[in-house]
XYZ file of C-alpha atoms in Angstrom:
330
model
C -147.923 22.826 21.719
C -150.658 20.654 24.147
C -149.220 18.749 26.348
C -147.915 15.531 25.901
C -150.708 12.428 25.377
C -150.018 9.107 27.569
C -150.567 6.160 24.863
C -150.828 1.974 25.491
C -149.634 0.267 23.485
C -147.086 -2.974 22.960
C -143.786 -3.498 21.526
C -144.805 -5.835 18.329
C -142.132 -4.467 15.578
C -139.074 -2.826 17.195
C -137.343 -0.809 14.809
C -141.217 0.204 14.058
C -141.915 0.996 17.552
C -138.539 3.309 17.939
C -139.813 5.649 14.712
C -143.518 5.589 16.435
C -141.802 6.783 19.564
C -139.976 10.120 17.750
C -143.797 11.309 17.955
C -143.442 13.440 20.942
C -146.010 11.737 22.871
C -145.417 9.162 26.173
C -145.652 6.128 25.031
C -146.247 3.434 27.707
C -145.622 -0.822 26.879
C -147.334 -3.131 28.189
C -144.966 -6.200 29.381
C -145.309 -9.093 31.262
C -142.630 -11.844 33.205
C -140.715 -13.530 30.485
C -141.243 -11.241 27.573
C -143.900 -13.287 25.687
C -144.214 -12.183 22.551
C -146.461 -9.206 22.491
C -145.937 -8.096 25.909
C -142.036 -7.647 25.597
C -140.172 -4.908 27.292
C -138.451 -2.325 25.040
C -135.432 -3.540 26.108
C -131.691 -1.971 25.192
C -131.387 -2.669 21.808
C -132.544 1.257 20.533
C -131.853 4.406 22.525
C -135.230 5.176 23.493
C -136.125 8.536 24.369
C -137.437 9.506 28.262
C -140.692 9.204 26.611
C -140.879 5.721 26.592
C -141.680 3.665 29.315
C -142.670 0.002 30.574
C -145.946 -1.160 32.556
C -146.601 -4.359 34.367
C -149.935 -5.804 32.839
C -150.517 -5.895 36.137
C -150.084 -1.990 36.504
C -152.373 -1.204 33.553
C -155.711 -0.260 35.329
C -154.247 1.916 38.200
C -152.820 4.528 35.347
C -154.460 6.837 33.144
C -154.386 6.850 29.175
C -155.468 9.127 26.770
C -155.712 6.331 23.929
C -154.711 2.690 24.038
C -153.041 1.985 20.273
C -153.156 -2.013 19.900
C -150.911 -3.468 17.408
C -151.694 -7.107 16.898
C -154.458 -9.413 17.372
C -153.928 -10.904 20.486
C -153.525 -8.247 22.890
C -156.929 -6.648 21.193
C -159.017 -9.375 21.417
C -157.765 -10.828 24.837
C -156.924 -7.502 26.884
C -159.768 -5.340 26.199
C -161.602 -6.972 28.823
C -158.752 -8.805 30.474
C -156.321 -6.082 31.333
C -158.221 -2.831 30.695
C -160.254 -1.198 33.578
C -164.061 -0.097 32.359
C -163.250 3.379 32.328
C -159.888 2.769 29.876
C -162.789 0.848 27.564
C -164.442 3.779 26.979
C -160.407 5.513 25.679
C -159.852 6.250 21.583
C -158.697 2.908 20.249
C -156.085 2.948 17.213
C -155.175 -0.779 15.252
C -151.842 -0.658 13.676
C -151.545 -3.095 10.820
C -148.170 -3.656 10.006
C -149.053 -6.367 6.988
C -151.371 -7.530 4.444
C -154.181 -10.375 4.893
C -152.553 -13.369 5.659
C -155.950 -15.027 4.456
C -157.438 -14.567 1.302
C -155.824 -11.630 0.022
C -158.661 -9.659 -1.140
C -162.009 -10.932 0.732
C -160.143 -10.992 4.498
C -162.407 -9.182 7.086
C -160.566 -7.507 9.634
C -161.154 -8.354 12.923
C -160.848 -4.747 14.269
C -164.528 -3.499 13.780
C -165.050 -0.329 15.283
C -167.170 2.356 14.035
C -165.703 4.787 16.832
C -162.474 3.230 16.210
C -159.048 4.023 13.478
C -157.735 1.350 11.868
C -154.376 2.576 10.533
C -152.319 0.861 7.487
C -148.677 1.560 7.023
C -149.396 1.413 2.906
C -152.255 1.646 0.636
C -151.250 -1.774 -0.723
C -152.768 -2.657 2.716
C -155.253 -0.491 3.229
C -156.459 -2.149 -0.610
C -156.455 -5.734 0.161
C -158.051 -5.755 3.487
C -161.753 -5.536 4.014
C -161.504 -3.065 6.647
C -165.585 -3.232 7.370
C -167.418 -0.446 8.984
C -164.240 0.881 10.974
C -162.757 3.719 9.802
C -159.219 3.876 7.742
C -155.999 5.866 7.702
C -152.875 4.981 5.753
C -149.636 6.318 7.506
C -146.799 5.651 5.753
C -143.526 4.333 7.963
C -140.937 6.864 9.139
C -137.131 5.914 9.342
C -134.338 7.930 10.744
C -131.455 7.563 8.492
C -128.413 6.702 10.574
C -125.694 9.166 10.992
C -123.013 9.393 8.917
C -123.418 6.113 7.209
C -122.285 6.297 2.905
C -122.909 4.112 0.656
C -119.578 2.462 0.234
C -120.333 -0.828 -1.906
C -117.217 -2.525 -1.864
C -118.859 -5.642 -0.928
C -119.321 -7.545 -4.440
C -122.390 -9.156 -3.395
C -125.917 -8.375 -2.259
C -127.376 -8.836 1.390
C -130.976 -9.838 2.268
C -132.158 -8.942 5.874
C -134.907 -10.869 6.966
C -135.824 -12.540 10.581
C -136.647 -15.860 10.459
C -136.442 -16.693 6.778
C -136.645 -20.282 6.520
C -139.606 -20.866 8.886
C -141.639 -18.224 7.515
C -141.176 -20.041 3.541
C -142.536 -19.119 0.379
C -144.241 -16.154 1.490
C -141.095 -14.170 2.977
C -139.283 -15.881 -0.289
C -137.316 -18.616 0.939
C -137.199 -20.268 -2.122
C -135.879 -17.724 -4.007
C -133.589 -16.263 -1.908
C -132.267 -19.732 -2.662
C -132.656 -19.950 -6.195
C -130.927 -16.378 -6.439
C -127.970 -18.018 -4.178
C -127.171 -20.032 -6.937
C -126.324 -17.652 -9.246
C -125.196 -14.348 -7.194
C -123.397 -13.902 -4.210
C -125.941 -12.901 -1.460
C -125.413 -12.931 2.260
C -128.288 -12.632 4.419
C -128.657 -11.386 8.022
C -131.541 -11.262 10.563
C -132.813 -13.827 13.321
C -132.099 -17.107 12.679
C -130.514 -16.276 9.097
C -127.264 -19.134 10.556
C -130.290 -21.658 9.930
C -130.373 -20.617 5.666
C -126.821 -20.395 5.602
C -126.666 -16.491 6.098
C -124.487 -14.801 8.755
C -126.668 -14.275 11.459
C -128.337 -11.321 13.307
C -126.936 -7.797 13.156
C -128.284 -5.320 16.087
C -131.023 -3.294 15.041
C -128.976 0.137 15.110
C -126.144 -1.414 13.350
C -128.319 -2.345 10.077
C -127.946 0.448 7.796
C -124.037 0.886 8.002
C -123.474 -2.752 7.790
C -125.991 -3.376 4.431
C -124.091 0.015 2.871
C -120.643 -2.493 2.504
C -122.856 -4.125 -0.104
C -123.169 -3.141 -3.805
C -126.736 -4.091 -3.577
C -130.098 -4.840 -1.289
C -132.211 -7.861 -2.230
C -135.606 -8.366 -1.388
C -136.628 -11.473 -2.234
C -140.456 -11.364 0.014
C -142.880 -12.061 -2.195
C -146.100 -10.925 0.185
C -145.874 -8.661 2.863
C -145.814 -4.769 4.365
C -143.333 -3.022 2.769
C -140.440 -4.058 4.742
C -138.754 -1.242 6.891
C -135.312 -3.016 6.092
C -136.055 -1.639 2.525
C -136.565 1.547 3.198
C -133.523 1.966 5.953
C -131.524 0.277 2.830
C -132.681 3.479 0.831
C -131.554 5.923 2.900
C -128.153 4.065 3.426
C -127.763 4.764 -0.187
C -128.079 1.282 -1.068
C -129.600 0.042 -4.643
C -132.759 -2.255 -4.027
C -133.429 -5.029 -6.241
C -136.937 -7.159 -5.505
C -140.002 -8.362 -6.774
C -142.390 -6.402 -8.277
C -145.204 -6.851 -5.653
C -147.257 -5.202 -2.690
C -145.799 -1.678 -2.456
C -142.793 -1.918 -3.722
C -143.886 -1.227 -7.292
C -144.678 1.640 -6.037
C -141.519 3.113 -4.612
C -138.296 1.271 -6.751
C -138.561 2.851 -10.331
C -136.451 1.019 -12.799
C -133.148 1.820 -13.742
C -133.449 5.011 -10.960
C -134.043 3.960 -7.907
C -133.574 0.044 -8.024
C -135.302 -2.696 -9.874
C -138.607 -4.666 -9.364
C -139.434 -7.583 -11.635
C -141.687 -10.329 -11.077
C -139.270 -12.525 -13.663
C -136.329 -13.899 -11.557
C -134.512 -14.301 -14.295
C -134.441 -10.701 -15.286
C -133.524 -9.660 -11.924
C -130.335 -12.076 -11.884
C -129.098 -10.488 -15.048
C -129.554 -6.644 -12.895
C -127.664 -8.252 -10.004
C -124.649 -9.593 -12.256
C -124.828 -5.616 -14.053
C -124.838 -4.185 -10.640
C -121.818 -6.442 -9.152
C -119.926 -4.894 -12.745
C -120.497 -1.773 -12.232
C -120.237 -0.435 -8.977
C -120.673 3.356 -10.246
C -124.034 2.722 -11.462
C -125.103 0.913 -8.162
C -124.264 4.325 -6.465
C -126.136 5.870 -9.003
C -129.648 4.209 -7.925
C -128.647 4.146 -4.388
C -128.358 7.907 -4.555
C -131.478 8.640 -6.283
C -133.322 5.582 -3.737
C -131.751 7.855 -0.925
C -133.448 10.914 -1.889
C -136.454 9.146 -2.643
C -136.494 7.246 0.528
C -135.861 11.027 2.410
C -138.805 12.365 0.306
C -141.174 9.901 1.353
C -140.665 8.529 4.660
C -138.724 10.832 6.555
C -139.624 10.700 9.690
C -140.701 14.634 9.956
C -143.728 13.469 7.729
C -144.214 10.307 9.698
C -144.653 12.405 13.375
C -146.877 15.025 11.782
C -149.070 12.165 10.114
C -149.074 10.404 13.882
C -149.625 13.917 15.789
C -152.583 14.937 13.595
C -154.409 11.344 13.934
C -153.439 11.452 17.793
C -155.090 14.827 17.835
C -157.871 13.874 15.843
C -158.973 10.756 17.903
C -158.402 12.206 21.343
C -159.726 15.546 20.773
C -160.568 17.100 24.336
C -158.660 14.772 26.488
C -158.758 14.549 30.385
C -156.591 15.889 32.445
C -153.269 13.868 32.172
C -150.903 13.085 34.987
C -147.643 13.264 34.324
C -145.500 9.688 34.000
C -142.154 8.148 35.729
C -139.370 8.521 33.434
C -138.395 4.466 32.537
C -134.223 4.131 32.868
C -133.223 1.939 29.920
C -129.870 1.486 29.704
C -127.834 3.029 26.583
């Protein structure tokens, strides 16, 4: 195997940025004072691995990189020239976008135009609505690691949303029907700031999946986004998804197998109240999501997918020196 590649990047998604970090590869964060957003250290909240480690934006010039990955807009368009030496201009740049145009949905230019560049989308639903220019594409599809010896237990007569943030994000996250739903099936919902919609509150990232397998089923009530990775870690918890049939997930929930997508909110009530009856036929789909869910994003896939573009864009690298293991507490 060649050794190891040292990668910039920034901690954006977390539970995304833990799967991109199984790739065995070091993988280096910029931070700065105060954890603005963007520039936030990893932090304790996953059990990274010794190849993860924090940099000062300060720090960022003095070390060497064999590709600097951005994954949002700010950092691209203010650190290329603010943070970056010249010679780390010249590195392969990778854009991770982790959603769809927020814009007009279909005729959204990205701002990432680079002909000697990789855009990467996490689904084709993505990689479909955005007017990626002259820079080329790559859809890698997310990785999860399924958490140990979690089962799908159900006993929880009610259904659980997880999303961060629900009521200020509105409509498009699916506020509204989350709260339409409410009012006819029992739903609990967890993530940041879920006390302010009347849900329970945030659950630690590692403690997701076993705590959403209590429930008979998973509701996703987003109307317009990435395919949530909540979804997915749902799947492999054995859990049942219900959700609207949009973006990807028409693609991945088949119905009556797997879950249930509708675009009729009406029609998915009536699958809630049939799941909450029968909680054998919940397991049912949850077991057949699971496999599904294993099939498609395991996370074996997901490092091979990330190796081969690593490989691809770096292709004779220089020399590379080898890093300071970062000491994150467990």
């Amino acid at each position: 195997m060649p050794a190891p590649l040292n990668i910039l990047t920034w901690h954006v998604h977390g539970n995304y940025l833990y799967y991109l970090t199984q790739v065995p590869h070091h993988f280096w964060i910029v931070t700065k004072p105060g954890n603005p957003p963007g520039y936030a250290h990893p932090g304790t909240g996953f059990p990274w691995g010794a190849n993860v480690h924090a940099i000062s934006y300060d720090e960022v010039k003095g070390h060497d990189f064999d590709c600097v990955l951005f994954q949002s807009r700010g950092p691209y368009e203010q650190d290329v020239t603010g943070m970056l030496s010249p010679a780390q201009r010249d590195l392969p740049r990778v854009y991770i976008e982790h959603d769809p145009p927020q814009g007009h949905p279909t005729d959204t230019r990205h701002w990432f135009q680079e002909p000697a560049g990789t855009l990467v989308h996490v689904t084709a639903f993505n990689a479909l609505m955005w007017d990626s220019g002259e820079t080329p594409t790559r859809v890698i599809e997310h990785g999860v690691l399924p958490a140990e010896g979690v089962v799908y237990g159900g006993d929880t007569e009610s259904g659980i949303v997880v999303v961060n943030h629900l009521v200020q994000r509105g409509r498009r996250l699916g506020a509204d029907v989350f709260e339409q739903v409410r009012q006819q099936v029992p739903l609990d919902l967890i993530g940041m700031d879920a006390e302010r919609a009347g849900g329970i509150g945030e659950v630690s990232n590692m403690q997701v999946q076993p705590f959403v397998a209590q429930y008979r089923f998973f509701f996703n009530p987003i109307r317009y986004t990435s395919l949530g990775l909540a979804v997915i870690e749902a799947m492999m918890a054995g859990v049942p998804v219900v959700g609207l049939a949009t973006t990807e997930m028409t693609t991945l929930i088949k119905n009556e197998v797997t879950g249930y997508v509708d675009t009729r909110i009406d029609r998915l009530v009536d699958v809630m109240h049939t799941l909450l009856n029968n909680r054998e036929l919940a397991r049912e789909w949850g077991e057949a999501g699971r496999i599904e869910a294993l099939r498609r994003f395991g996370i074996q896939r997901f490092v091979r997918d990330w190796m081969a573009l690593f490989a691809e864009v770096t292709q004779s690298s220089p020399s590379r020196s080898t890093p300071r293991p970062l000491e994150l507490a467990s």
